[in-house]
Coordinates of C-alpha atoms and ligand atoms in Angstrom, one line a residue:
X118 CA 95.7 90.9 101.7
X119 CA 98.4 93.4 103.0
X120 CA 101.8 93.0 100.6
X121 CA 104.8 93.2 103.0
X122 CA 106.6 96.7 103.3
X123 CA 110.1 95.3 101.9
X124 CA 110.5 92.4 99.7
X125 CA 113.6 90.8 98.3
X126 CA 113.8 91.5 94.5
X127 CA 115.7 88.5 92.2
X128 CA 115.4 90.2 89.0
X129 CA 118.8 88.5 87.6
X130 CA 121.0 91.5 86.8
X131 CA 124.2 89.5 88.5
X132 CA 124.6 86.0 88.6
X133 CA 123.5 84.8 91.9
X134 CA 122.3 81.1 93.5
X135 CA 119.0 82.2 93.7
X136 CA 117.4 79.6 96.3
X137 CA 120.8 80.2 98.7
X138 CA 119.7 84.0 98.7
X139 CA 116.2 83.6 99.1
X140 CA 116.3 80.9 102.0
X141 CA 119.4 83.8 103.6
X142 CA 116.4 86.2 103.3
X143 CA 114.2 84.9 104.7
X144 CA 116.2 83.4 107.4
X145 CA 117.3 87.2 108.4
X146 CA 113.0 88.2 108.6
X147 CA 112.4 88.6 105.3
X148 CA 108.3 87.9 104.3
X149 CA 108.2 88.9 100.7
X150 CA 109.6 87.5 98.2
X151 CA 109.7 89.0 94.2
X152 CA 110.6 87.0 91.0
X153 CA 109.1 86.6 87.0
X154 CA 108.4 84.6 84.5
X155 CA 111.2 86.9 82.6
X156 CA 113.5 86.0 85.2
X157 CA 114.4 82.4 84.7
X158 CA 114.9 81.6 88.4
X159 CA 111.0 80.5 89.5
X160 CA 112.1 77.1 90.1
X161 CA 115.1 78.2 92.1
X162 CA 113.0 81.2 94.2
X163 CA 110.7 78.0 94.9
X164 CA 113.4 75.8 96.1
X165 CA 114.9 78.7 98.3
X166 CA 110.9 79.1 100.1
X167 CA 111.2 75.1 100.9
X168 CA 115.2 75.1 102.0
X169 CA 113.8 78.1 104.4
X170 CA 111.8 75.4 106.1
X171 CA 108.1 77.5 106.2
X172 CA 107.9 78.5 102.5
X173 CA 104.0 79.2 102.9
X174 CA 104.7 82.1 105.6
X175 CA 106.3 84.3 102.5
X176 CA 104.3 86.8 100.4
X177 CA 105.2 85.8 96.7
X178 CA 105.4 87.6 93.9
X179 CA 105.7 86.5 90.0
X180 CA 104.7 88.2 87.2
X181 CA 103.5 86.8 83.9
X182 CA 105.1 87.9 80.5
X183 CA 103.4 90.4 78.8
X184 CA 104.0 88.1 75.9
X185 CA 102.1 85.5 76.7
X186 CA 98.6 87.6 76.8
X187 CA 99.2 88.2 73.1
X188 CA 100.0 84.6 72.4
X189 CA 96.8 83.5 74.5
X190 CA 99.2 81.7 76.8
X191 CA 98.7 83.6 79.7
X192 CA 96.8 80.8 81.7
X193 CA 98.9 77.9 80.9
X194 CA 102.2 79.9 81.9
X195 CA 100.4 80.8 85.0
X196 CA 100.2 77.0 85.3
X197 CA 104.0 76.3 84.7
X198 CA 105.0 79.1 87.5
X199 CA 103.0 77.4 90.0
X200 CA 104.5 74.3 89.2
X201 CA 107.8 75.6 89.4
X202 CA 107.6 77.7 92.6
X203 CA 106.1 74.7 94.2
X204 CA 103.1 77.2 95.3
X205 CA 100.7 79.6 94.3
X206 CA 101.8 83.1 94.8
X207 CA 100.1 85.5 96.7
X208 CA 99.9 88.1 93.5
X209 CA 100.5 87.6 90.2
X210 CA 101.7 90.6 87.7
X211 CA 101.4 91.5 84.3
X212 CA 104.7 92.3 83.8
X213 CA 104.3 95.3 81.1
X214 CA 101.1 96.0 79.4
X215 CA 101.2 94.1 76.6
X216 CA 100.9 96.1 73.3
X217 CA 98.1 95.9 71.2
X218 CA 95.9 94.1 74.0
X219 CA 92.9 96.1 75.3
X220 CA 93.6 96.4 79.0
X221 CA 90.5 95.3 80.1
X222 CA 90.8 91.5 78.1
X223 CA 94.3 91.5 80.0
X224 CA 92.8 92.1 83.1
X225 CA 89.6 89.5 82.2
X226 CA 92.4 87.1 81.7
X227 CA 94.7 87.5 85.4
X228 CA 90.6 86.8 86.9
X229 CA 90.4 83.9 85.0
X230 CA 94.1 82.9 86.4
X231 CA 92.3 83.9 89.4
X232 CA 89.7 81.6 89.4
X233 CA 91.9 78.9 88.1
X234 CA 93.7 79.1 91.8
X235 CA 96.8 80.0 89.9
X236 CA 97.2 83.2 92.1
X237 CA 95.3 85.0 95.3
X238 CA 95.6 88.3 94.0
X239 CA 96.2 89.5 90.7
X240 CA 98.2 93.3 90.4
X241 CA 100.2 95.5 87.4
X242 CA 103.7 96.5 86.6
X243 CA 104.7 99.4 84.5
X244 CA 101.0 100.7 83.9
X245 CA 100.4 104.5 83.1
X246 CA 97.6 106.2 84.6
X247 CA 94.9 105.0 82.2
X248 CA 96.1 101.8 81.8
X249 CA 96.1 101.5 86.0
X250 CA 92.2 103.7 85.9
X251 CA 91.0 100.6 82.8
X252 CA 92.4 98.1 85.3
X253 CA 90.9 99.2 88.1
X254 CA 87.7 99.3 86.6
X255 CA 87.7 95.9 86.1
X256 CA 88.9 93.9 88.9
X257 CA 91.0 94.9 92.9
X258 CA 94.2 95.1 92.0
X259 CA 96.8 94.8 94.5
X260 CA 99.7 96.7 93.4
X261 CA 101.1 98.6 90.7
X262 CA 104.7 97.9 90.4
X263 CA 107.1 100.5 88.8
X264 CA 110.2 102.0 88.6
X265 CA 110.4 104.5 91.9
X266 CA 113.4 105.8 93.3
X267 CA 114.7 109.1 94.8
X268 CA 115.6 109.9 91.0
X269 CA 112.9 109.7 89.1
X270 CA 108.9 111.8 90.3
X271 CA 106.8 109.5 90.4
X272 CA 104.5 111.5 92.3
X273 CA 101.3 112.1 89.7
X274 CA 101.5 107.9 89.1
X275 CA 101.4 107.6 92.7
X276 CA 98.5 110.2 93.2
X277 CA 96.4 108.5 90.9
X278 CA 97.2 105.4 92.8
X279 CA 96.5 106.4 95.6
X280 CA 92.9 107.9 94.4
X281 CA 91.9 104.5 93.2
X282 CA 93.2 102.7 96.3
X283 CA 96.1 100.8 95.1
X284 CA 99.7 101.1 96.5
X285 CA 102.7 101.3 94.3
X286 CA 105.6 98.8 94.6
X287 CA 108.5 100.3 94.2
X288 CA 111.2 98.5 91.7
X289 CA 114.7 99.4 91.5
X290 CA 114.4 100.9 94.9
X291 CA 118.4 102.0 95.2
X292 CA 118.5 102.4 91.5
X293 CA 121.0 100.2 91.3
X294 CA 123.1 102.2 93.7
X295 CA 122.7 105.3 91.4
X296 CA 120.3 106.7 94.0
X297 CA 122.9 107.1 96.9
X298 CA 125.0 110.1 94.7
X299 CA 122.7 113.2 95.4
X300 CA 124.4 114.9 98.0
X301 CA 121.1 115.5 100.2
X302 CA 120.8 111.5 100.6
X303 CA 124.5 111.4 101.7
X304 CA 123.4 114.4 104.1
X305 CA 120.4 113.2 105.5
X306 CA 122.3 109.5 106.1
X307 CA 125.3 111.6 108.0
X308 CA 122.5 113.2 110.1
X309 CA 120.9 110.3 111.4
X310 CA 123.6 107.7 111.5
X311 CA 122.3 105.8 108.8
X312 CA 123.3 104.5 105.5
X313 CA 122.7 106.4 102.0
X314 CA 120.4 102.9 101.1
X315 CA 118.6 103.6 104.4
X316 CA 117.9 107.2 103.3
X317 CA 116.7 106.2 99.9
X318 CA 114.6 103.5 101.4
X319 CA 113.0 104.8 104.1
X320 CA 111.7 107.7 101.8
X321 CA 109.8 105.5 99.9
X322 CA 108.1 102.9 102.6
X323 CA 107.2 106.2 104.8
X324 CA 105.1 106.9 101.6
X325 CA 103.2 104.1 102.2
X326 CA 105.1 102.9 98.7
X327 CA 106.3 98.9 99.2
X328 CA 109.8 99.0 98.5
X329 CA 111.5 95.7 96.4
X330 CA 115.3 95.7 97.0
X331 CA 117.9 93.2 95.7
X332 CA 120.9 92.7 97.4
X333 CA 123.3 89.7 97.4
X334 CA 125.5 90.7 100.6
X335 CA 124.1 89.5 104.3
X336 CA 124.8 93.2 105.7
X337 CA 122.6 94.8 103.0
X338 CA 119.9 92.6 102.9
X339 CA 119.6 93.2 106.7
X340 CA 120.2 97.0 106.8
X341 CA 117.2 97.2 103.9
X342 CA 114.8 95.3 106.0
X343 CA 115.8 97.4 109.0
X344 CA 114.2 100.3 107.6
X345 CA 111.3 99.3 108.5
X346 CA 112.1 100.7 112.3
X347 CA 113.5 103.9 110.9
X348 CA 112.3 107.5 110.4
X349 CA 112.9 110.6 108.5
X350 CA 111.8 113.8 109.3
X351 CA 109.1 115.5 107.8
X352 CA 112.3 117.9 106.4
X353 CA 113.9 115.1 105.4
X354 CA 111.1 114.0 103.1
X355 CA 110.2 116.8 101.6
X356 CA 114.4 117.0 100.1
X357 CA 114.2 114.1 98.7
X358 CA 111.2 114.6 96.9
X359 CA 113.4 117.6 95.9
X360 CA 115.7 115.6 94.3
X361 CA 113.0 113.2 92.5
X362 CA 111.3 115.8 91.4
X363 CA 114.8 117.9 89.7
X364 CA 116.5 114.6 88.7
X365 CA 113.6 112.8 87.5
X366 CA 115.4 110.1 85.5
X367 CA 114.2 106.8 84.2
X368 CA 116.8 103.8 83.9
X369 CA 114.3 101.5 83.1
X370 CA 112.9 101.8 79.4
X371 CA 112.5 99.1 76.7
X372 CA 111.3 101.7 73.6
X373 CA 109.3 98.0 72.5
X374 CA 107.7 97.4 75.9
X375 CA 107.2 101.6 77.5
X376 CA 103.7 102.7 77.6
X377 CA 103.4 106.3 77.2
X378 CA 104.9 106.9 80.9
X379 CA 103.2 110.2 81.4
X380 CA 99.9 109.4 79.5
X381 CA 97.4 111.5 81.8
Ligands
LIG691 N1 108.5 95.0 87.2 C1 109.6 95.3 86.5 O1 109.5 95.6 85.3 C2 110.9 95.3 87.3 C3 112.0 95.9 86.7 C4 113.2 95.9 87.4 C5 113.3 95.3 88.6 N2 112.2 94.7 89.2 C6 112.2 94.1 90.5 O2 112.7 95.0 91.5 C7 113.8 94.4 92.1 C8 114.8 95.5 92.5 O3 115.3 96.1 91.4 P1 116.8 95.9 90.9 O4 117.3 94.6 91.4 O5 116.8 96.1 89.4 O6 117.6 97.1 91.5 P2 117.9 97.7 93.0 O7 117.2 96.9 94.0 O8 117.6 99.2 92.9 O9 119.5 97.6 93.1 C9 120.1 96.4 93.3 C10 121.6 96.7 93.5 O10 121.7 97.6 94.7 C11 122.7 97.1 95.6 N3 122.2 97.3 96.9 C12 121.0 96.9 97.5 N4 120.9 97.2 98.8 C13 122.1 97.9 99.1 C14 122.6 98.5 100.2 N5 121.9 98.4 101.4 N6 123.8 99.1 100.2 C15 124.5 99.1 99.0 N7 124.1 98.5 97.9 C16 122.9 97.9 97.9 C17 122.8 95.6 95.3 O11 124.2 95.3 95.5 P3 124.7 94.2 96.6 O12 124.2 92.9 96.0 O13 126.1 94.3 96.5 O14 124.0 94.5 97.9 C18 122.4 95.4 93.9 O15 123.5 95.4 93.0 C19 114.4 93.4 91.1 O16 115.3 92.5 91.7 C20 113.1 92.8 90.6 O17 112.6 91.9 91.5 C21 111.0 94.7 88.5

């Protein structure tokens, strides 16, 4: 199952009307749709797939808790995001790795969500390199999604991804708009006629890297999808993996939920 190069993320950092966004996304061409457990808006991402009128045609995303695999809940909250997207998804995430779970009886758990026909595929989010190797060992996973942006290097995670087959999905694409102040991204956007969010974008889908942006305004959701027909130079590339690699900064972090990020 190929996972759609740009998705629309719904992670609830402003207060939105979830379903109006989703069926506006998908209206302009989007096919990929993220949400969570965490976020509190299944129920509305699910009523935004049926207002778009073809809510099957969408790749969907939702990820569990990592709670719930401590609590042995896993399966039954897998039951009550179905039920409240109206659907099964097309992947299904642990959201963090839980602490003090073995990673292998977390993964033994998404099959059995699996074979419940809670979710097609089953995938990661926020795994380190051995947690992502002890995953893989155990079951296809589809993605490993994680913080990656044009300020933080991501680029021995996404080596070791890309060794064991899996591609990265990229969260907090724009970094929240933080990503378009390096001067090389405003540059590189003057160059081509482009947009700083294009810049940042288009650097992570041309590394094969599926790229989750939110955006609550019509003209951004389409310019993010329209990335898709862009191009950067090989030049181009390589600066902004300049920039990743000097800034390297991580905006993401809960000290109770981080694995060891750099764990080798
Ligand atoms: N797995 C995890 O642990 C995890 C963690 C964080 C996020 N996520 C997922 O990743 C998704 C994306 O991350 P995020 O929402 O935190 O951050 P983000 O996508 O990096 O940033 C969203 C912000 O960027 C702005 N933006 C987007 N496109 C733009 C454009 N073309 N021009 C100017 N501004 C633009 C949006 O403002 P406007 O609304 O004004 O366009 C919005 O405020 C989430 O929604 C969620 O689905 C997952």
């Amino acid at each position: 199952m190929t996972i759609p190069k740009i998705g629309l993320g719904t992670a609830p950092i402003v207060d939105v009307d979830w379903a109006g966004l989703v069926a506006t996304a998908l209206g302009l061409g989007y096919t990929h749709v993220d949400t969570a457990q965490m976020y509190d808006n299944e129920a509305a991402v699910g009523q935004g797939l049926r207002m778009s009128g073809h809510p099957d045609d969408v790749f969907l995303t939702t990820k569990i808790h990592q709670d719930r695999f401590r609590d042995g809940t896993a399966l039954e909250s897998a039951q009550t995001s179905v039920e409240k997207l109206g659907r099964v998804p097309d992947l299904m995430l642990v959201h963090w790795p839980p602490r003090g779970v073995e990673t292998e009886a977390v993964i033994d758990t998404m099959l059995e969500v699996q074979a419940a026909g809670l979710t097609r595929s089953i995938g990661v989010s926020n795994f380190n390199r051995p947690q992502l190797r002890a995953a893989a060992a155990k079951a296809p996973i589809a993605t490993n999604q994680v913080e990656f942006h044009v300020l933080i290097d991501q680029s021995a995670l996404h080596e070791e991804a890309r060794a064991l087959g899996i591609p990265l999905t990229a969260y907090m694409p724009v970094a929240r708009g933080k990503a378009f102040d390096p001067p090389e991204v405003g540059q590189i956007a003057a160059r081509h006629g482009i947009t700083p969010a294009q810049v940042v974008l288009r650097w992570i889908v041309q590394q094969g890297v599926i790229a989750i942006p939110l955006s609550t305004k019509v003209e951004n959701l389409k310019a993010n999808l329209a990335v898709l027909d862009l191009s950067l130079e090989p030049e181009d590339m390589d600066a902004l993996t300049a920039v990743a690699t000097r800034e390297n900064t991580r905006f993401c972090s809960r000290p109770d939920w981080d694995p060891v990020w750099d764990a080798e």
